[in-house]
Structure formats: structure tokens, C-alpha cells
């Protein structure tokens, strides 16, 4: 297996843990504040990695074009995160994560057009559509249960308000998917010629500025003092997992094929679903299980093209 492909699988593994750790960290924390705090952890983690590999001195050599696309990619990531973690705070992991992963289809099509990733095109597209169909199958309505109550506030019997919150969560998840698709494509351009760890750290700073700008702009800065130790610990763990996932992901995007990497990233669902089953008691229906199987099959087809 090529190193960039191995890194893509490692990225998926870490990304799967992110959703679960973040869900636990959203028990009492506002989603915007949680996003900003997690970004601080990611920033520290990525810059530590830059120091370890010794690439900080290369900042002066980064071209204006790379700065522009790294900034745009970072801002798209920030927007995706804000929508994604808001969706997690309102809905079930098993609903939110599949919608977020539907961004892959858009990212694959754009990468094929812009980057000429056309080898085994029919198989590549077939695998992408199969996996996307699987992700869509996993989106289904279900009532909130004790599963989500373990790491989120209990949903009261409110005559439909719980369902309305769930629907709102799906809308946020959809916006997260759109921004996530833009993130990968913009990053591929921005990271060209830049050491991958350094590029990841720079992108994180743009996300950091955006995340805290929203917290301050919405008057939520005071909420930081209300974060308890338990939730903060989960957010720290989530931030470290995110940093590890990013370092692997953007290395694999820089060296490998975007259309393959973004598809492999879908396998983070396997980790998320497994943890959700154990930690939250969220069970897959037959339909969702079929969807997950299609995602694995579609990913296998796309990986064969790499």
C-alpha cells in the first residue's frame, strides 16, 4: 500500500473518533464555543508537529497563491465545523455524520475536473455513487432515546419540538457537507509546494480566527468560563484526534489523489457507528446497515483506482 493511501486510512480512523468525542463534549457547552476551544487544541497540536519536523522556516517561501488558497480552505473548514458541531448538538450521530460525508460526491467530481484524476474513471465514479447512495440510506428519522441522553441534554416530551430540532440539525449538517467539499479542493491547490504539516498548521490558524470571531461576534465569550472539566477533557481529546486526522489527511491529499482520499475518509463512519453503538446505545436499522455496507463497497472500488 502506498504511503499516502495508508495516511488516508489513518485519517479516517482518527476522524471517526472525533465525532464521538465531540458529541460527549457538547453536553453543556455551546456548539460555537466548543468549536473554538477544539480549534485551540488543534492549533497547538499541529504547530508542535511543525516544530518536530522543523518546517517552520519555510513560511517565508510560501507563495501568495498558496496563502490565498490555504486561507480559503481554512475558512471553509471553519464554516463546515460550525455547522457540523451545531448539527451534532441537535441531532443523532448516526444521522449527522452520513450527511456530512455526502460532501464526497461533490469533492470527487470537482477533483476529476480540476486535477485530471480520470484513470479508471468509470470505476471511480461507480464507487463514489455507490458509497454516496449508502450515505443517503443511512439518513432516516428516529426518535431521540437514551442513547443521546448519555452525552446530551434529555429531550422532553414537547409535542414535536424534539423532531423540529432534529430537522434543524440535518439542515446544519447539509451546509457542513457543502463547505467540507470546498475544503478539500481548495486545500489541494493551497498545499502545493508547501510541507504538509506546515500547511495544515497555517490552515488551522485561519479556522481559529474564524471560530473565535463568531464566538465574540455572537456575544458568547463569557460562556468559556462555564465549561466544566469533564466536557473540556472530551473536547481536548477531540481536538487532538482532529489534529492527527488533519495531518494525515492533508499529507495524503498533497501526495495522492483527492478523489480517492475523500472517499477513504468516508470509512470514518465505521468508527463512528461502532462507538455510537457502544457509548450512546445508537443501533443501526437494517436500512442503515445496508447503507454502511454500500459505503464500504464503494470505497473499495475507488481505492482500486488509486
mmCIF file of C-alpha atoms in Angstrom, residues 114-287:
data_model
loop_
_atom_site.group_PDB
_atom_site.id
_atom_site.type_symbol
_atom_site.label_atom_id
_atom_site.label_comp_id
_atom_site.label_asym_id
_atom_site.label_seq_id
_atom_site.Cartn_x
_atom_site.Cartn_y
_atom_site.Cartn_z
ATOM 1 C CA UNK A 114 -9.781 20.267 -11.979
ATOM 2 C CA UNK A 115 -6.987 17.800 -11.294
ATOM 3 C CA UNK A 116 -7.491 15.327 -14.146
ATOM 4 C CA UNK A 117 -7.925 12.275 -11.898
ATOM 5 C CA UNK A 118 -9.509 10.299 -14.721
ATOM 6 C CA UNK A 119 -7.766 6.927 -14.594
ATOM 7 C CA UNK A 120 -10.354 4.127 -14.262
ATOM 8 C CA UNK A 121 -12.960 6.887 -14.426
ATOM 9 C CA UNK A 122 -15.979 4.570 -14.754
ATOM 10 C CA UNK A 123 -14.938 2.527 -11.716
ATOM 11 C CA UNK A 124 -14.074 5.677 -9.757
ATOM 12 C CA UNK A 125 -17.482 7.232 -10.427
ATOM 13 C CA UNK A 126 -19.329 3.969 -9.823
ATOM 14 C CA UNK A 127 -17.649 3.530 -6.445
ATOM 15 C CA UNK A 128 -18.399 7.143 -5.499
ATOM 16 C CA UNK A 129 -22.076 6.851 -6.395
ATOM 17 C CA UNK A 130 -22.414 3.529 -4.564
ATOM 18 C CA UNK A 131 -20.840 5.000 -1.433
ATOM 19 C CA UNK A 132 -22.938 8.167 -1.679
ATOM 20 C CA UNK A 133 -26.088 6.069 -2.034
ATOM 21 C CA UNK A 134 -25.019 4.227 1.093
ATOM 22 C CA UNK A 135 -24.587 7.502 2.978
ATOM 23 C CA UNK A 136 -28.045 8.645 1.920
ATOM 24 C CA UNK A 137 -29.568 5.337 3.013
ATOM 25 C CA UNK A 138 -28.196 5.943 6.488
ATOM 26 C CA UNK A 139 -30.230 9.135 6.813
ATOM 27 C CA UNK A 140 -33.511 8.253 8.500
ATOM 28 C CA UNK A 141 -35.897 9.620 11.050
ATOM 29 C CA UNK A 142 -35.877 8.125 14.505
ATOM 30 C CA UNK A 143 -36.948 9.395 17.868
ATOM 31 C CA UNK A 144 -34.393 10.544 20.381
ATOM 32 C CA UNK A 145 -33.703 7.959 23.033
ATOM 33 C CA UNK A 146 -31.487 7.217 25.984
ATOM 34 C CA UNK A 147 -28.585 6.896 23.593
ATOM 35 C CA UNK A 148 -28.263 10.615 23.061
ATOM 36 C CA UNK A 149 -29.064 11.376 26.689
ATOM 37 C CA UNK A 150 -25.749 9.920 27.832
ATOM 38 C CA UNK A 151 -23.830 12.848 26.382
ATOM 39 C CA UNK A 152 -26.546 15.413 25.689
ATOM 40 C CA UNK A 153 -29.435 17.024 27.500
ATOM 41 C CA UNK A 154 -32.564 14.824 27.637
ATOM 42 C CA UNK A 155 -35.201 15.647 25.028
ATOM 43 C CA UNK A 156 -38.522 16.479 26.718
ATOM 44 C CA UNK A 157 -41.905 15.297 25.528
ATOM 45 C CA UNK A 158 -42.638 18.607 23.860
ATOM 46 C CA UNK A 159 -45.240 17.844 21.234
ATOM 47 C CA UNK A 160 -42.871 17.764 18.256
ATOM 48 C CA UNK A 161 -40.148 20.200 19.330
ATOM 49 C CA UNK A 162 -37.614 17.366 19.511
ATOM 50 C CA UNK A 163 -38.322 16.444 15.883
ATOM 51 C CA UNK A 164 -38.021 20.088 14.842
ATOM 52 C CA UNK A 165 -34.590 20.264 16.495
ATOM 53 C CA UNK A 166 -33.588 17.105 14.648
ATOM 54 C CA UNK A 167 -34.679 18.567 11.303
ATOM 55 C CA UNK A 168 -32.727 21.740 12.016
ATOM 56 C CA UNK A 169 -29.709 19.575 12.789
ATOM 57 C CA UNK A 170 -29.998 17.931 9.361
ATOM 58 C CA UNK A 171 -30.014 21.348 7.678
ATOM 59 C CA UNK A 172 -26.851 22.335 9.529
ATOM 60 C CA UNK A 173 -25.308 19.003 8.521
ATOM 61 C CA UNK A 174 -26.094 19.702 4.863
ATOM 62 C CA UNK A 175 -24.343 23.078 4.978
ATOM 63 C CA UNK A 176 -21.407 21.389 6.704
ATOM 64 C CA UNK A 177 -21.170 18.972 3.770
ATOM 65 C CA UNK A 178 -21.047 21.777 1.184
ATOM 66 C CA UNK A 179 -18.263 23.610 2.986
ATOM 67 C CA UNK A 180 -16.391 20.338 3.572
ATOM 68 C CA UNK A 181 -16.383 19.626 -0.163
ATOM 69 C CA UNK A 182 -14.846 23.035 -0.857
ATOM 70 C CA UNK A 183 -12.242 22.486 1.863
ATOM 71 C CA UNK A 184 -10.542 19.524 0.189
ATOM 72 C CA UNK A 185 -10.411 21.075 -3.268
ATOM 73 C CA UNK A 186 -9.098 24.437 -2.052
ATOM 74 C CA UNK A 187 -6.532 22.704 0.161
ATOM 75 C CA UNK A 188 -5.191 20.650 -2.757
ATOM 76 C CA UNK A 189 -4.312 23.884 -4.551
ATOM 77 C CA UNK A 190 -3.014 25.709 -1.489
ATOM 78 C CA UNK A 191 -0.863 22.895 -0.174
ATOM 79 C CA UNK A 192 1.073 22.500 -3.440
ATOM 80 C CA UNK A 193 4.745 23.093 -2.795
ATOM 81 C CA UNK A 194 4.245 23.543 0.962
ATOM 82 C CA UNK A 195 5.325 20.984 3.572
ATOM 83 C CA UNK A 196 2.079 19.259 4.581
ATOM 84 C CA UNK A 197 2.458 19.711 8.363
ATOM 85 C CA UNK A 198 3.187 23.419 7.924
ATOM 86 C CA UNK A 199 0.257 23.858 5.528
ATOM 87 C CA UNK A 200 -2.070 22.135 7.999
ATOM 88 C CA UNK A 201 -0.899 24.388 10.844
ATOM 89 C CA UNK A 202 -1.370 27.527 8.748
ATOM 90 C CA UNK A 203 -4.880 26.461 7.730
ATOM 91 C CA UNK A 204 -5.710 25.859 11.365
ATOM 92 C CA UNK A 205 -4.877 29.469 12.235
ATOM 93 C CA UNK A 206 -7.469 30.730 9.765
ATOM 94 C CA UNK A 207 -10.016 28.343 11.269
ATOM 95 C CA UNK A 208 -9.038 29.584 14.734
ATOM 96 C CA UNK A 209 -9.588 33.234 13.838
ATOM 97 C CA UNK A 210 -12.940 32.484 12.241
ATOM 98 C CA UNK A 211 -14.164 30.293 15.111
ATOM 99 C CA UNK A 212 -13.315 32.826 17.816
ATOM 100 C CA UNK A 213 -14.602 35.688 15.680
ATOM 101 C CA UNK A 214 -18.005 34.025 15.653
ATOM 102 C CA UNK A 215 -17.908 33.358 19.399
ATOM 103 C CA UNK A 216 -17.073 37.003 20.123
ATOM 104 C CA UNK A 217 -19.450 38.346 17.482
ATOM 105 C CA UNK A 218 -22.349 36.403 18.959
ATOM 106 C CA UNK A 219 -21.513 37.539 22.484
ATOM 107 C CA UNK A 220 -20.644 34.055 23.743
ATOM 108 C CA UNK A 221 -17.122 34.665 25.040
ATOM 109 C CA UNK A 222 -18.355 34.652 28.646
ATOM 110 C CA UNK A 223 -19.600 31.090 28.195
ATOM 111 C CA UNK A 224 -15.992 29.852 28.118
ATOM 112 C CA UNK A 225 -15.799 30.256 31.903
ATOM 113 C CA UNK A 226 -18.790 27.938 32.322
ATOM 114 C CA UNK A 227 -17.126 24.937 30.682
ATOM 115 C CA UNK A 228 -16.706 22.115 33.185
ATOM 116 C CA UNK A 229 -13.678 19.877 33.437
ATOM 117 C CA UNK A 230 -15.327 16.727 32.081
ATOM 118 C CA UNK A 231 -16.627 18.336 28.890
ATOM 119 C CA UNK A 232 -13.357 20.169 28.368
ATOM 120 C CA UNK A 233 -11.446 16.894 28.629
ATOM 121 C CA UNK A 234 -13.575 15.392 25.855
ATOM 122 C CA UNK A 235 -13.035 18.471 23.696
ATOM 123 C CA UNK A 236 -9.271 18.276 24.233
ATOM 124 C CA UNK A 237 -9.290 14.632 23.189
ATOM 125 C CA UNK A 238 -11.445 15.530 20.191
ATOM 126 C CA UNK A 239 -9.050 18.314 19.225
ATOM 127 C CA UNK A 240 -6.032 16.014 19.369
ATOM 128 C CA UNK A 241 -7.855 13.434 17.257
ATOM 129 C CA UNK A 242 -8.772 16.163 14.782
ATOM 130 C CA UNK A 243 -5.184 17.347 14.545
ATOM 131 C CA UNK A 244 -3.927 13.824 13.914
ATOM 132 C CA UNK A 245 -6.617 13.287 11.292
ATOM 133 C CA UNK A 246 -5.774 16.538 9.529
ATOM 134 C CA UNK A 247 -2.048 15.875 9.404
ATOM 135 C CA UNK A 248 -2.684 12.505 7.773
ATOM 136 C CA UNK A 249 -5.455 13.818 5.518
ATOM 137 C CA UNK A 250 -3.598 16.773 4.026
ATOM 138 C CA UNK A 251 -0.448 14.767 3.533
ATOM 139 C CA UNK A 252 -2.444 12.217 1.554
ATOM 140 C CA UNK A 253 -4.173 14.980 -0.444
ATOM 141 C CA UNK A 254 -0.828 16.592 -1.267
ATOM 142 C CA UNK A 255 0.822 13.381 -2.420
ATOM 143 C CA UNK A 256 -2.136 11.324 -3.613
ATOM 144 C CA UNK A 257 -5.435 11.691 -5.447
ATOM 145 C CA UNK A 258 -8.161 13.845 -3.906
ATOM 146 C CA UNK A 259 -10.977 11.713 -5.322
ATOM 147 C CA UNK A 260 -9.553 8.633 -3.592
ATOM 148 C CA UNK A 261 -8.627 10.323 -0.314
ATOM 149 C CA UNK A 262 -12.022 11.930 0.252
ATOM 150 C CA UNK A 263 -13.687 8.590 -0.420
ATOM 151 C CA UNK A 264 -11.461 6.711 2.042
ATOM 152 C CA UNK A 265 -12.336 9.396 4.590
ATOM 153 C CA UNK A 266 -15.906 8.044 4.467
ATOM 154 C CA UNK A 267 -14.700 4.965 6.345
ATOM 155 C CA UNK A 268 -14.595 7.096 9.477
ATOM 156 C CA UNK A 269 -18.279 6.181 9.609
ATOM 157 C CA UNK A 270 -17.313 2.664 10.643
ATOM 158 C CA UNK A 271 -15.522 4.030 13.696
ATOM 159 C CA UNK A 272 -18.311 6.496 14.499
ATOM 160 C CA UNK A 273 -21.034 3.868 14.237
ATOM 161 C CA UNK A 274 -19.094 1.380 16.357
ATOM 162 C CA UNK A 275 -18.501 3.944 19.114
ATOM 163 C CA UNK A 276 -22.068 5.263 18.903
ATOM 164 C CA UNK A 277 -23.354 1.738 19.414
ATOM 165 C CA UNK A 278 -21.199 1.122 22.486
ATOM 166 C CA UNK A 279 -21.194 4.573 24.097
ATOM 167 C CA UNK A 280 -24.591 6.016 23.132
ATOM 168 C CA UNK A 281 -26.542 2.825 22.507
ATOM 169 C CA UNK A 282 -27.435 4.023 19.000
ATOM 170 C CA UNK A 283 -28.424 0.990 16.939
ATOM 171 C CA UNK A 284 -28.367 0.730 13.166
ATOM 172 C CA UNK A 285 -31.575 -0.231 11.392
ATOM 173 C CA UNK A 286 -31.436 -2.693 8.501
ATOM 174 C CA UNK A 287 -31.566 0.215 6.108
#
